């Protein structure tokens, strides 16, 4: 009997080889809800327009061209493995986060993009909280028999273990979060990707030149 899994979301994981020395010196971290509630300084909001705020803190990879190009090459390989061809994408936004001990990330997803990703560029992730991705289909199934396979479509969630150089991609619509962090500093570089080449698929066609 043929076993088919017709409805599934595809995520990619790999390890990046890069010298993160300069990136680790960058302190332009974007605060999460826990840090704002605690009263940490939100310097990137002070006296700046929305455009200035985004340019300064949500376009980090524009200052690290070699790393950005490497991420795009790796994402192109992911597209080839997933779709059979290397669609052209660009990184739209990219930002730094740092979870301190006890911090968490509230469930959320990303808009105005096709894929999202994360790069763990720190050198110590002992006791760092995992990143959990919630299965959008979990509310439509009533069983979870594939206990040994956490990538099975019937599982409610899938998690990423932070490791130095670990890079991960997933569809931007997927809700993700992190439980309370147990390490001192859990740093990461998050980013979003947008499609920049035409895809002609009848009523679902897309061409950036139409925008």
PDB file of N, CA, C and O in Angstrom, residues 22-62:
ATOM      1  N   UNK A  22      32.198  39.824  14.162  1.00  0.00           N
ATOM      2  CA  UNK A  22      31.663  41.183  14.079  1.00  0.00           C
ATOM      3  C   UNK A  22      30.186  41.228  14.445  1.00  0.00           C
ATOM      4  O   UNK A  22      29.734  42.159  15.122  1.00  0.00           O
ATOM      5  N   UNK A  23      29.434  40.245  14.016  1.00  0.00           N
ATOM      6  CA  UNK A  23      28.002  40.214  14.327  1.00  0.00           C
ATOM      7  C   UNK A  23      27.784  40.109  15.837  1.00  0.00           C
ATOM      8  O   UNK A  23      26.849  40.707  16.378  1.00  0.00           O
ATOM      9  N   UNK A  24      28.634  39.374  16.522  1.00  0.00           N
ATOM     10  CA  UNK A  24      28.487  39.218  17.972  1.00  0.00           C
ATOM     11  C   UNK A  24      28.758  40.512  18.734  1.00  0.00           C
ATOM     12  O   UNK A  24      28.380  40.634  19.898  1.00  0.00           O
ATOM     13  N   UNK A  25      29.395  41.480  18.086  1.00  0.00           N
ATOM     14  CA  UNK A  25      29.631  42.779  18.710  1.00  0.00           C
ATOM     15  C   UNK A  25      28.436  43.719  18.538  1.00  0.00           C
ATOM     16  O   UNK A  25      28.356  44.752  19.227  1.00  0.00           O
ATOM     17  N   UNK A  26      27.531  43.395  17.648  1.00  0.00           N
ATOM     18  CA  UNK A  26      26.384  44.251  17.332  1.00  0.00           C
ATOM     19  C   UNK A  26      25.377  44.203  18.474  1.00  0.00           C
ATOM     20  O   UNK A  26      24.978  43.119  18.915  1.00  0.00           O
ATOM     21  N   UNK A  27      24.955  45.354  18.966  1.00  0.00           N
ATOM     22  CA  UNK A  27      24.038  45.416  20.116  1.00  0.00           C
ATOM     23  C   UNK A  27      22.674  46.004  19.747  1.00  0.00           C
ATOM     24  O   UNK A  27      21.929  46.433  20.624  1.00  0.00           O
ATOM     25  N   UNK A  28      22.336  46.004  18.491  1.00  0.00           N
ATOM     26  CA  UNK A  28      21.044  46.581  18.065  1.00  0.00           C
ATOM     27  C   UNK A  28      19.910  45.560  18.228  1.00  0.00           C
ATOM     28  O   UNK A  28      19.202  45.231  17.276  1.00  0.00           O
ATOM     29  N   UNK A  29      19.714  45.102  19.445  1.00  0.00           N
ATOM     30  CA  UNK A  29      18.704  44.083  19.705  1.00  0.00           C
ATOM     31  C   UNK A  29      17.307  44.702  19.730  1.00  0.00           C
ATOM     32  O   UNK A  29      17.103  45.799  20.257  1.00  0.00           O
ATOM     33  N   UNK A  30      16.356  43.963  19.182  1.00  0.00           N
ATOM     34  CA  UNK A  30      14.947  44.349  19.238  1.00  0.00           C
ATOM     35  C   UNK A  30      14.333  43.675  20.459  1.00  0.00           C
ATOM     36  O   UNK A  30      14.478  42.462  20.645  1.00  0.00           O
ATOM     37  N   UNK A  31      13.643  44.435  21.284  1.00  0.00           N
ATOM     38  CA  UNK A  31      13.084  43.887  22.519  1.00  0.00           C
ATOM     39  C   UNK A  31      11.811  43.095  22.255  1.00  0.00           C
ATOM     40  O   UNK A  31      11.026  43.433  21.362  1.00  0.00           O
ATOM     41  N   UNK A  32      11.602  42.042  23.054  1.00  0.00           N
ATOM     42  CA  UNK A  32      10.348  41.296  22.971  1.00  0.00           C
ATOM     43  C   UNK A  32       9.396  41.780  24.065  1.00  0.00           C
ATOM     44  O   UNK A  32       9.714  42.683  24.843  1.00  0.00           O
ATOM     45  N   UNK A  33       8.207  41.171  24.129  1.00  0.00           N
ATOM     46  CA  UNK A  33       7.179  41.633  25.063  1.00  0.00           C
ATOM     47  C   UNK A  33       7.652  41.594  26.514  1.00  0.00           C
ATOM     48  O   UNK A  33       7.409  42.528  27.284  1.00  0.00           O
ATOM     49  N   UNK A  34       8.316  40.507  26.914  1.00  0.00           N
ATOM     50  CA  UNK A  34       8.787  40.386  28.294  1.00  0.00           C
ATOM     51  C   UNK A  34       9.730  41.525  28.661  1.00  0.00           C
ATOM     52  O   UNK A  34       9.668  42.092  29.760  1.00  0.00           O
ATOM     53  N   UNK A  35      10.624  41.874  27.742  1.00  0.00           N
ATOM     54  CA  UNK A  35      11.619  42.901  28.023  1.00  0.00           C
ATOM     55  C   UNK A  35      10.992  44.291  28.080  1.00  0.00           C
ATOM     56  O   UNK A  35      11.391  45.126  28.893  1.00  0.00           O
ATOM     57  N   UNK A  36       9.992  44.531  27.246  1.00  0.00           N
ATOM     58  CA  UNK A  36       9.293  45.821  27.273  1.00  0.00           C
ATOM     59  C   UNK A  36       8.515  45.973  28.573  1.00  0.00           C
ATOM     60  O   UNK A  36       8.550  47.015  29.232  1.00  0.00           O
ATOM     61  N   UNK A  37       7.798  44.910  28.975  1.00  0.00           N
ATOM     62  CA  UNK A  37       7.030  44.940  30.213  1.00  0.00           C
ATOM     63  C   UNK A  37       7.948  45.161  31.418  1.00  0.00           C
ATOM     64  O   UNK A  37       7.602  45.861  32.367  1.00  0.00           O
ATOM     65  N   UNK A  38       9.136  44.560  31.364  1.00  0.00           N
ATOM     66  CA  UNK A  38      10.097  44.690  32.456  1.00  0.00           C
ATOM     67  C   UNK A  38      10.660  46.107  32.551  1.00  0.00           C
ATOM     68  O   UNK A  38      11.193  46.510  33.576  1.00  0.00           O
ATOM     69  N   UNK A  39      10.522  46.856  31.474  1.00  0.00           N
ATOM     70  CA  UNK A  39      10.989  48.236  31.489  1.00  0.00           C
ATOM     71  C   UNK A  39      12.331  48.451  30.847  1.00  0.00           C
ATOM     72  O   UNK A  39      12.951  49.499  31.035  1.00  0.00           O
ATOM     73  N   UNK A  40      12.813  47.483  30.077  1.00  0.00           N
ATOM     74  CA  UNK A  40      14.075  47.673  29.367  1.00  0.00           C
ATOM     75  C   UNK A  40      13.953  48.837  28.376  1.00  0.00           C
ATOM     76  O   UNK A  40      12.869  49.133  27.878  1.00  0.00           O
ATOM     77  N   UNK A  41      15.053  49.484  28.093  1.00  0.00           N
ATOM     78  CA  UNK A  41      15.046  50.639  27.208  1.00  0.00           C
ATOM     79  C   UNK A  41      14.720  50.244  25.769  1.00  0.00           C
ATOM     80  O   UNK A  41      15.310  49.323  25.214  1.00  0.00           O
ATOM     81  N   UNK A  42      13.779  50.955  25.174  1.00  0.00           N
ATOM     82  CA  UNK A  42      13.435  50.736  23.768  1.00  0.00           C
ATOM     83  C   UNK A  42      14.042  51.887  22.973  1.00  0.00           C
ATOM     84  O   UNK A  42      13.344  52.758  22.474  1.00  0.00           O
ATOM     85  N   UNK A  43      15.359  51.891  22.875  1.00  0.00           N
ATOM     86  CA  UNK A  43      16.066  53.014  22.271  1.00  0.00           C
ATOM     87  C   UNK A  43      15.710  53.219  20.797  1.00  0.00           C
ATOM     88  O   UNK A  43      15.712  54.346  20.308  1.00  0.00           O
ATOM     89  N   UNK A  44      15.421  52.149  20.093  1.00  0.00           N
ATOM     90  CA  UNK A  44      15.197  52.284  18.659  1.00  0.00           C
ATOM     91  C   UNK A  44      13.857  52.948  18.338  1.00  0.00           C
ATOM     92  O   UNK A  44      13.566  53.244  17.179  1.00  0.00           O
ATOM     93  N   UNK A  45      13.018  53.190  19.347  1.00  0.00           N
ATOM     94  CA  UNK A  45      11.740  53.873  19.129  1.00  0.00           C
ATOM     95  C   UNK A  45      11.824  55.367  19.418  1.00  0.00           C
ATOM     96  O   UNK A  45      10.945  56.126  19.009  1.00  0.00           O
ATOM     97  N   UNK A  46      12.853  55.789  20.099  1.00  0.00           N
ATOM     98  CA  UNK A  46      12.917  57.169  20.580  1.00  0.00           C
ATOM     99  C   UNK A  46      13.213  58.159  19.458  1.00  0.00           C
ATOM    100  O   UNK A  46      14.277  58.131  18.838  1.00  0.00           O
ATOM    101  N   UNK A  47      12.245  59.061  19.218  1.00  0.00           N
ATOM    102  CA  UNK A  47      12.440  60.157  18.283  1.00  0.00           C
ATOM    103  C   UNK A  47      12.678  59.763  16.846  1.00  0.00           C
ATOM    104  O   UNK A  47      13.227  60.542  16.062  1.00  0.00           O
ATOM    105  N   UNK A  48      12.288  58.553  16.464  1.00  0.00           N
ATOM    106  CA  UNK A  48      12.519  58.082  15.097  1.00  0.00           C
ATOM    107  C   UNK A  48      11.200  57.821  14.379  1.00  0.00           C
ATOM    108  O   UNK A  48      10.211  57.434  14.995  1.00  0.00           O
ATOM    109  N   UNK A  49      11.214  58.051  13.090  1.00  0.00           N
ATOM    110  CA  UNK A  49      10.069  57.681  12.269  1.00  0.00           C
ATOM    111  C   UNK A  49      10.064  56.167  12.085  1.00  0.00           C
ATOM    112  O   UNK A  49      11.062  55.488  12.366  1.00  0.00           O
ATOM    113  N   UNK A  50       8.946  55.640  11.612  1.00  0.00           N
ATOM    114  CA  UNK A  50       8.870  54.191  11.378  1.00  0.00           C
ATOM    115  C   UNK A  50       9.934  53.748  10.380  1.00  0.00           C
ATOM    116  O   UNK A  50      10.568  52.708  10.555  1.00  0.00           O
ATOM    117  N   UNK A  51      10.153  54.552   9.353  1.00  0.00           N
ATOM    118  CA  UNK A  51      11.155  54.207   8.345  1.00  0.00           C
ATOM    119  C   UNK A  51      12.552  54.180   8.951  1.00  0.00           C
ATOM    120  O   UNK A  51      13.343  53.264   8.686  1.00  0.00           O
ATOM    121  N   UNK A  52      12.870  55.176   9.785  1.00  0.00           N
ATOM    122  CA  UNK A  52      14.188  55.214  10.424  1.00  0.00           C
ATOM    123  C   UNK A  52      14.379  54.036  11.371  1.00  0.00           C
ATOM    124  O   UNK A  52      15.460  53.452  11.438  1.00  0.00           O
ATOM    125  N   UNK A  53      13.322  53.680  12.105  1.00  0.00           N
ATOM    126  CA  UNK A  53      13.402  52.558  13.033  1.00  0.00           C
ATOM    127  C   UNK A  53      13.679  51.257  12.289  1.00  0.00           C
ATOM    128  O   UNK A  53      14.529  50.461  12.689  1.00  0.00           O
ATOM    129  N   UNK A  54      12.964  51.049  11.187  1.00  0.00           N
ATOM    130  CA  UNK A  54      13.154  49.829  10.403  1.00  0.00           C
ATOM    131  C   UNK A  54      14.547  49.789   9.804  1.00  0.00           C
ATOM    132  O   UNK A  54      15.235  48.756   9.839  1.00  0.00           O
ATOM    133  N   UNK A  55      14.996  50.919   9.256  1.00  0.00           N
ATOM    134  CA  UNK A  55      16.322  50.973   8.633  1.00  0.00           C
ATOM    135  C   UNK A  55      17.427  50.666   9.644  1.00  0.00           C
ATOM    136  O   UNK A  55      18.385  49.954   9.337  1.00  0.00           O
ATOM    137  N   UNK A  56      17.292  51.180  10.864  1.00  0.00           N
ATOM    138  CA  UNK A  56      18.341  51.012  11.871  1.00  0.00           C
ATOM    139  C   UNK A  56      18.347  49.627  12.520  1.00  0.00           C
ATOM    140  O   UNK A  56      19.412  49.089  12.829  1.00  0.00           O
ATOM    141  N   UNK A  57      17.157  49.056  12.758  1.00  0.00           N
ATOM    142  CA  UNK A  57      17.085  47.848  13.584  1.00  0.00           C
ATOM    143  C   UNK A  57      16.462  46.630  12.894  1.00  0.00           C
ATOM    144  O   UNK A  57      16.562  45.529  13.430  1.00  0.00           O
ATOM    145  N   UNK A  58      15.838  46.819  11.751  1.00  0.00           N
ATOM    146  CA  UNK A  58      15.179  45.689  11.092  1.00  0.00           C
ATOM    147  C   UNK A  58      15.736  45.421   9.696  1.00  0.00           C
ATOM    148  O   UNK A  58      15.103  44.747   8.888  1.00  0.00           O
ATOM    149  N   UNK A  59      16.944  45.960   9.444  1.00  0.00           N
ATOM    150  CA  UNK A  59      17.643  45.678   8.182  1.00  0.00           C
ATOM    151  C   UNK A  59      19.101  45.350   8.497  1.00  0.00           C
ATOM    152  O   UNK A  59      20.027  45.757   7.798  1.00  0.00           O
ATOM    153  N   UNK A  60      19.293  44.580   9.539  1.00  0.00           N
ATOM    154  CA  UNK A  60      20.635  44.287  10.055  1.00  0.00           C
ATOM    155  C   UNK A  60      21.552  43.692   8.995  1.00  0.00           C
ATOM    156  O   UNK A  60      22.736  44.042   8.886  1.00  0.00           O
ATOM    157  N   UNK A  61      21.035  42.777   8.196  1.00  0.00           N
ATOM    158  CA  UNK A  61      21.885  42.074   7.232  1.00  0.00           C
ATOM    159  C   UNK A  61      22.408  42.971   6.118  1.00  0.00           C
ATOM    160  O   UNK A  61      23.325  42.561   5.392  1.00  0.00           O
ATOM    161  N   UNK A  62      21.867  44.174   5.983  1.00  0.00           N
ATOM    162  CA  UNK A  62      22.423  45.103   4.998  1.00  0.00           C
ATOM    163  C   UNK A  62      23.846  45.514   5.392  1.00  0.00           C
ATOM    164  O   UNK A  62      24.611  45.971   4.541  1.00  0.00           O
TER     165      UNK A  62
END
